[in-house]
Amino acid sequence: MNGDASSIRVAIVDDQELVRAGFHMVLDAEPGIEVVGEAGDGREAIRLASETSVDVMLMDVRMPGMDGIAATGEVIATRSAPKVIVLTTFDLDEYAFAAIRAGASGFLLKDVRPQELAAAIRAVHEGDAALSPRVTRRMIELFSQELPAHHDGPAAPSPLDALTPREREILVAIAEGLTNGELAGRFFLSESTVKTHVGHILTKLQARDRVHLVILAYEHGLMSQGPAIDRR
C-alpha cells in the first residue's frame, strides 16, 4: 500500500478474484493511490461504501446477485458516497449509458492501460469525468440519431438558455471529454477560470457532476452535429 493522509482511497469490486488481484497489483504501484478494500458483488460493494472511507470505487458490471449498475445507484446514495468508475469487458452502449445514468463518474473498458486507469482515478477524484473514447464517440452518434425531431411552433424553454455563450462552448467541450487542463488550452484560460466556469454551469443546470453535464449536452442537442473525436 502507498497510503498516507493525501492518498486517494480506492475500492475494487469484481466477482473474479484474479481480476481484483490484478487491479490491486497495478494500483499498488501507483504513488498517491491506496487500495482500501475489495468486494465480490454489488451488495458487498454497498456495505463496503457504507463502512469504509472510499474516494473512488472501481465497479464491475456483470456480477451475480446485484449487478454493478444497480449497485452504483445504491453506492452513490450512501452518506459519504465515493465516485464510481464502471469497468467492463463488454463494449456495449447500454452498459455505459445505464452506468452513467445511475451516477457513475466514469466508464472504462477493462483493457485500459495501467497508466490510463490511474489517470482516470485521479481525474474522477478531482471532479473530472473519465469516459472511454469509444464510449464518448458512440454516445454522440447514438444521441444524434435519437434526438426528437423539431416541430413547428414555439420552442419549449431549455435549461441551457441560462448559460452564457462561453459557458455553452465549455459545455460542448466537456461533452467531448476534455479535462480542465485541456479546456484551459482550448479557450486560452487559466485552470482556475475554467473551474469557475464549470462550477457556474453545474449550478445553472442543477447537474450533479461533469458526467451529468455530458448527458444534458446530448439530450438538448448540443452534440447533434458532433465532431469527429479521437481521444486516444
Short mmCIF file of C-alpha atoms in Angstrom, two decimals:
data_model
loop_
_atom_site.label_atom_id
_atom_site.label_comp_id
_atom_site.label_asym_id
_atom_site.label_seq_id
_atom_site.Cartn_x
_atom_site.Cartn_y
_atom_site.Cartn_z
CA MET A 1 0.00 0.00 0.00
CA ASN A 2 1.03 3.58 -0.68
CA GLY A 3 -1.33 5.08 1.87
CA ASP A 4 -0.92 8.40 3.61
CA ALA A 5 -3.29 11.18 4.55
CA SER A 6 -3.33 12.53 0.98
CA SER A 7 -3.75 9.20 -0.83
CA ILE A 8 -6.79 8.51 -2.99
CA ARG A 9 -8.60 5.63 -1.28
CA VAL A 10 -9.78 3.10 -3.86
CA ALA A 11 -12.03 0.03 -3.60
CA ILE A 12 -12.20 -2.71 -6.24
CA VAL A 13 -15.48 -4.51 -6.96
CA ASP A 14 -15.40 -7.57 -9.24
CA ASP A 15 -16.72 -11.11 -8.89
CA GLN A 16 -13.43 -12.57 -10.17
CA GLU A 17 -10.72 -12.74 -7.54
CA LEU A 18 -7.93 -12.80 -10.14
CA VAL A 19 -9.25 -9.59 -11.72
CA ARG A 20 -9.35 -7.89 -8.33
CA ALA A 21 -5.83 -9.07 -7.61
CA GLY A 22 -4.61 -7.74 -10.96
CA PHE A 23 -6.08 -4.29 -10.42
CA HIS A 24 -4.81 -4.30 -6.84
CA MET A 25 -1.28 -5.04 -8.01
CA VAL A 26 -1.41 -2.33 -10.69
CA LEU A 27 -2.71 0.32 -8.28
CA ASP A 28 -0.26 -0.62 -5.53
CA ALA A 29 2.49 0.52 -7.88
CA GLU A 30 0.92 3.97 -8.27
CA PRO A 31 2.03 6.74 -5.91
CA GLY A 32 -0.79 8.51 -4.12
CA ILE A 33 -3.30 5.68 -4.60
CA GLU A 34 -4.21 3.25 -1.82
CA VAL A 35 -6.45 0.19 -2.25
CA VAL A 36 -8.54 0.06 0.94
CA GLY A 37 -10.99 -2.73 0.16
CA GLU A 38 -12.38 -5.28 -2.26
CA ALA A 39 -15.84 -6.72 -2.89
CA GLY A 40 -17.10 -9.63 -4.97
CA ASP A 41 -20.63 -8.42 -5.76
CA GLY A 42 -22.91 -5.41 -5.67
CA ARG A 43 -24.25 -5.94 -2.16
CA GLU A 44 -20.74 -6.25 -0.75
CA ALA A 45 -19.87 -3.04 -2.60
CA ILE A 46 -22.71 -1.17 -0.89
CA ARG A 47 -21.62 -2.44 2.51
CA LEU A 48 -18.01 -1.52 1.76
CA ALA A 49 -19.02 2.01 0.74
CA SER A 50 -21.06 2.39 3.92
CA GLU A 51 -18.45 1.05 6.33
CA THR A 52 -15.15 2.18 4.78
CA SER A 53 -13.84 5.58 3.75
CA VAL A 54 -13.57 5.22 -0.03
CA ASP A 55 -12.84 8.02 -2.51
CA VAL A 56 -13.16 6.09 -5.78
CA MET A 57 -14.78 2.70 -6.39
CA LEU A 58 -13.97 0.58 -9.44
CA MET A 59 -17.19 -1.29 -10.26
CA ASP A 60 -17.63 -4.34 -12.47
CA VAL A 61 -20.92 -4.60 -14.39
CA ARG A 62 -21.76 -8.28 -14.67
CA MET A 63 -21.80 -9.85 -11.22
CA PRO A 64 -24.05 -12.46 -9.57
CA GLY A 65 -26.82 -11.19 -7.33
CA MET A 66 -26.84 -7.41 -7.61
CA ASP A 67 -25.07 -6.20 -10.75
CA GLY A 68 -22.79 -3.20 -10.97
CA ILE A 69 -25.39 -0.86 -12.46
CA ALA A 70 -27.85 -1.37 -9.59
CA ALA A 71 -25.03 -1.26 -7.05
CA THR A 72 -23.76 2.04 -8.47
CA GLY A 73 -27.07 3.74 -7.75
CA GLU A 74 -27.05 2.44 -4.17
CA VAL A 75 -23.40 3.33 -3.58
CA ILE A 76 -23.94 6.87 -4.85
CA ALA A 77 -26.78 7.23 -2.31
CA THR A 78 -24.61 6.33 0.71
CA ARG A 79 -23.75 9.07 3.22
CA SER A 80 -20.12 9.50 2.17
CA ALA A 81 -20.59 8.39 -1.40
CA PRO A 82 -17.42 7.60 -3.35
CA LYS A 83 -17.06 8.39 -7.02
CA VAL A 84 -17.69 5.31 -9.16
CA ILE A 85 -15.83 4.23 -12.28
CA VAL A 86 -17.54 1.34 -14.06
CA LEU A 87 -15.16 -1.17 -15.63
CA THR A 88 -16.30 -3.88 -18.02
CA THR A 89 -15.04 -6.18 -20.75
CA PHE A 90 -18.22 -5.51 -22.72
CA ASP A 91 -18.10 -2.53 -25.08
CA LEU A 92 -21.89 -2.29 -25.15
CA ASP A 93 -23.61 1.08 -25.17
CA GLU A 94 -26.44 0.16 -22.83
CA TYR A 95 -23.97 -0.57 -20.05
CA ALA A 96 -22.23 2.78 -20.49
CA PHE A 97 -25.47 4.74 -20.56
CA ALA A 98 -27.05 2.81 -17.69
CA ALA A 99 -23.93 3.25 -15.55
CA ILE A 100 -23.75 6.96 -16.25
CA ARG A 101 -27.45 7.49 -15.55
CA ALA A 102 -27.02 5.55 -12.29
CA GLY A 103 -24.48 8.14 -11.17
CA ALA A 104 -21.12 6.76 -12.28
CA SER A 105 -18.39 9.33 -12.87
CA GLY A 106 -16.64 7.21 -15.45
CA PHE A 107 -16.85 4.22 -17.75
CA LEU A 108 -13.77 2.36 -18.94
CA LEU A 109 -13.07 -0.96 -20.56
CA LYS A 110 -11.01 -3.50 -18.64
CA ASP A 111 -8.32 -3.45 -21.32
CA VAL A 112 -7.44 0.08 -20.20
CA ARG A 113 -3.71 0.56 -19.76
CA PRO A 114 -2.43 0.87 -16.17
CA GLN A 115 -1.37 4.48 -16.57
CA GLU A 116 -4.77 5.36 -18.08
CA LEU A 117 -6.57 3.67 -15.18
CA ALA A 118 -4.53 5.60 -12.63
CA ALA A 119 -5.11 8.84 -14.55
CA ALA A 120 -8.85 8.17 -14.62
CA ILE A 121 -8.92 7.58 -10.87
CA ARG A 122 -7.10 10.85 -10.25
CA ALA A 123 -9.32 12.74 -12.70
CA VAL A 124 -12.54 11.45 -11.17
CA HIS A 125 -11.29 12.18 -7.68
CA GLU A 126 -10.66 15.78 -8.75
CA GLY A 127 -14.15 16.12 -10.22
CA ASP A 128 -13.48 15.34 -13.87
CA ALA A 129 -15.20 12.62 -15.87
CA ALA A 130 -13.46 9.51 -17.19
CA LEU A 131 -15.09 8.12 -20.31
CA SER A 132 -13.63 5.64 -22.75
CA PRO A 133 -13.02 7.44 -26.07
CA ARG A 134 -15.05 4.73 -27.82
CA VAL A 135 -17.94 5.32 -25.44
CA THR A 136 -17.78 9.08 -25.98
CA ARG A 137 -17.90 8.70 -29.76
CA ARG A 138 -20.78 6.22 -29.60
CA MET A 139 -22.73 8.46 -27.25
CA ILE A 140 -22.51 11.29 -29.76
CA GLU A 141 -23.55 9.01 -32.62
CA LEU A 142 -26.48 7.42 -30.80
CA PHE A 143 -27.82 10.58 -29.19
CA SER A 144 -27.70 12.42 -32.52
CA GLN A 145 -29.82 9.63 -34.04
CA GLU A 146 -32.28 9.53 -31.15
CA LEU A 147 -32.90 13.26 -30.72
CA PRO A 148 -36.58 14.07 -31.30
CA ALA A 149 -37.48 15.85 -34.48
CA HIS A 150 -38.10 19.59 -34.21
CA HIS A 151 -41.72 20.69 -34.54
CA ASP A 152 -43.14 23.98 -35.70
CA GLY A 153 -44.30 26.40 -33.04
CA PRO A 154 -42.62 28.00 -30.06
CA ALA A 155 -39.77 26.01 -28.60
CA ALA A 156 -40.07 24.81 -25.03
CA PRO A 157 -37.77 26.61 -22.58
CA SER A 158 -34.43 24.89 -22.20
CA PRO A 159 -32.27 24.96 -19.07
CA LEU A 160 -29.38 25.68 -21.42
CA ASP A 161 -30.87 29.13 -22.06
CA ALA A 162 -29.41 30.20 -18.71
CA LEU A 163 -25.86 29.66 -19.99
CA THR A 164 -23.69 32.37 -21.49
CA PRO A 165 -22.22 31.74 -24.97
CA ARG A 166 -18.84 30.91 -23.41
CA GLU A 167 -20.46 28.51 -20.94
CA ARG A 168 -22.21 26.74 -23.82
CA GLU A 169 -18.87 26.38 -25.61
CA ILE A 170 -17.31 24.92 -22.49
CA LEU A 171 -20.27 22.56 -22.02
CA VAL A 172 -19.79 21.23 -25.56
CA ALA A 173 -16.08 20.72 -24.89
CA ILE A 174 -16.87 18.89 -21.63
CA ALA A 175 -19.21 16.62 -23.58
CA GLU A 176 -16.35 15.90 -25.97
CA GLY A 177 -14.40 14.60 -22.97
CA LEU A 178 -11.92 17.42 -22.39
CA THR A 179 -10.36 17.76 -18.94
CA ASN A 180 -9.95 21.10 -17.15
CA GLY A 181 -6.38 21.35 -18.41
CA GLU A 182 -7.45 20.71 -21.99
CA LEU A 183 -10.30 23.21 -21.64
CA ALA A 184 -7.81 25.80 -20.46
CA GLY A 185 -5.65 25.17 -23.52
CA ARG A 186 -8.54 25.29 -26.00
CA PHE A 187 -10.04 28.51 -24.64
CA PHE A 188 -6.79 30.21 -23.55
CA LEU A 189 -7.94 30.42 -19.94
CA SER A 190 -6.32 29.59 -16.62
CA GLU A 191 -7.42 26.36 -14.97
CA SER A 192 -8.89 28.34 -12.08
CA THR A 193 -11.07 30.29 -14.53
CA VAL A 194 -12.12 27.03 -16.17
CA LYS A 195 -13.10 25.62 -12.79
CA THR A 196 -15.18 28.74 -12.12
CA HIS A 197 -16.98 28.34 -15.46
CA VAL A 198 -17.62 24.65 -14.82
CA GLY A 199 -18.96 25.44 -11.36
CA HIS A 200 -21.36 28.02 -12.81
CA ILE A 201 -22.55 25.52 -15.43
CA LEU A 202 -23.13 22.82 -12.82
CA THR A 203 -25.13 25.25 -10.69
CA LYS A 204 -27.22 26.67 -13.53
CA LEU A 205 -28.11 23.24 -14.90
CA GLN A 206 -28.50 21.69 -11.43
CA ALA A 207 -26.18 18.90 -12.55
CA ARG A 208 -24.62 16.52 -10.05
CA ASP A 209 -21.26 16.29 -11.82
CA ARG A 210 -19.49 16.57 -15.16
CA VAL A 211 -20.88 13.28 -16.44
CA HIS A 212 -24.38 14.62 -15.86
CA LEU A 213 -23.35 17.61 -17.97
CA VAL A 214 -22.39 15.21 -20.76
CA ILE A 215 -25.88 13.68 -20.66
CA LEU A 216 -27.54 17.10 -20.70
CA ALA A 217 -25.45 18.25 -23.65
CA TYR A 218 -26.55 15.22 -25.67
CA GLU A 219 -30.17 15.35 -24.59
CA HIS A 220 -30.53 19.02 -25.51
CA GLY A 221 -28.98 18.64 -28.94
CA LEU A 222 -25.68 20.42 -28.43
CA MET A 223 -23.85 17.39 -29.83
CA SER A 224 -26.27 16.61 -32.66
CA GLN A 225 -23.61 17.73 -35.09
CA GLY A 226 -20.92 16.07 -33.00
CA PRO A 227 -17.36 16.50 -34.25
CA ALA A 228 -15.16 13.57 -35.02
CA ILE A 229 -13.32 12.83 -31.82
CA ASP A 230 -10.21 10.79 -31.35
CA ARG A 231 -9.18 10.99 -27.67
CA ARG A 232 -6.59 8.25 -27.65
#
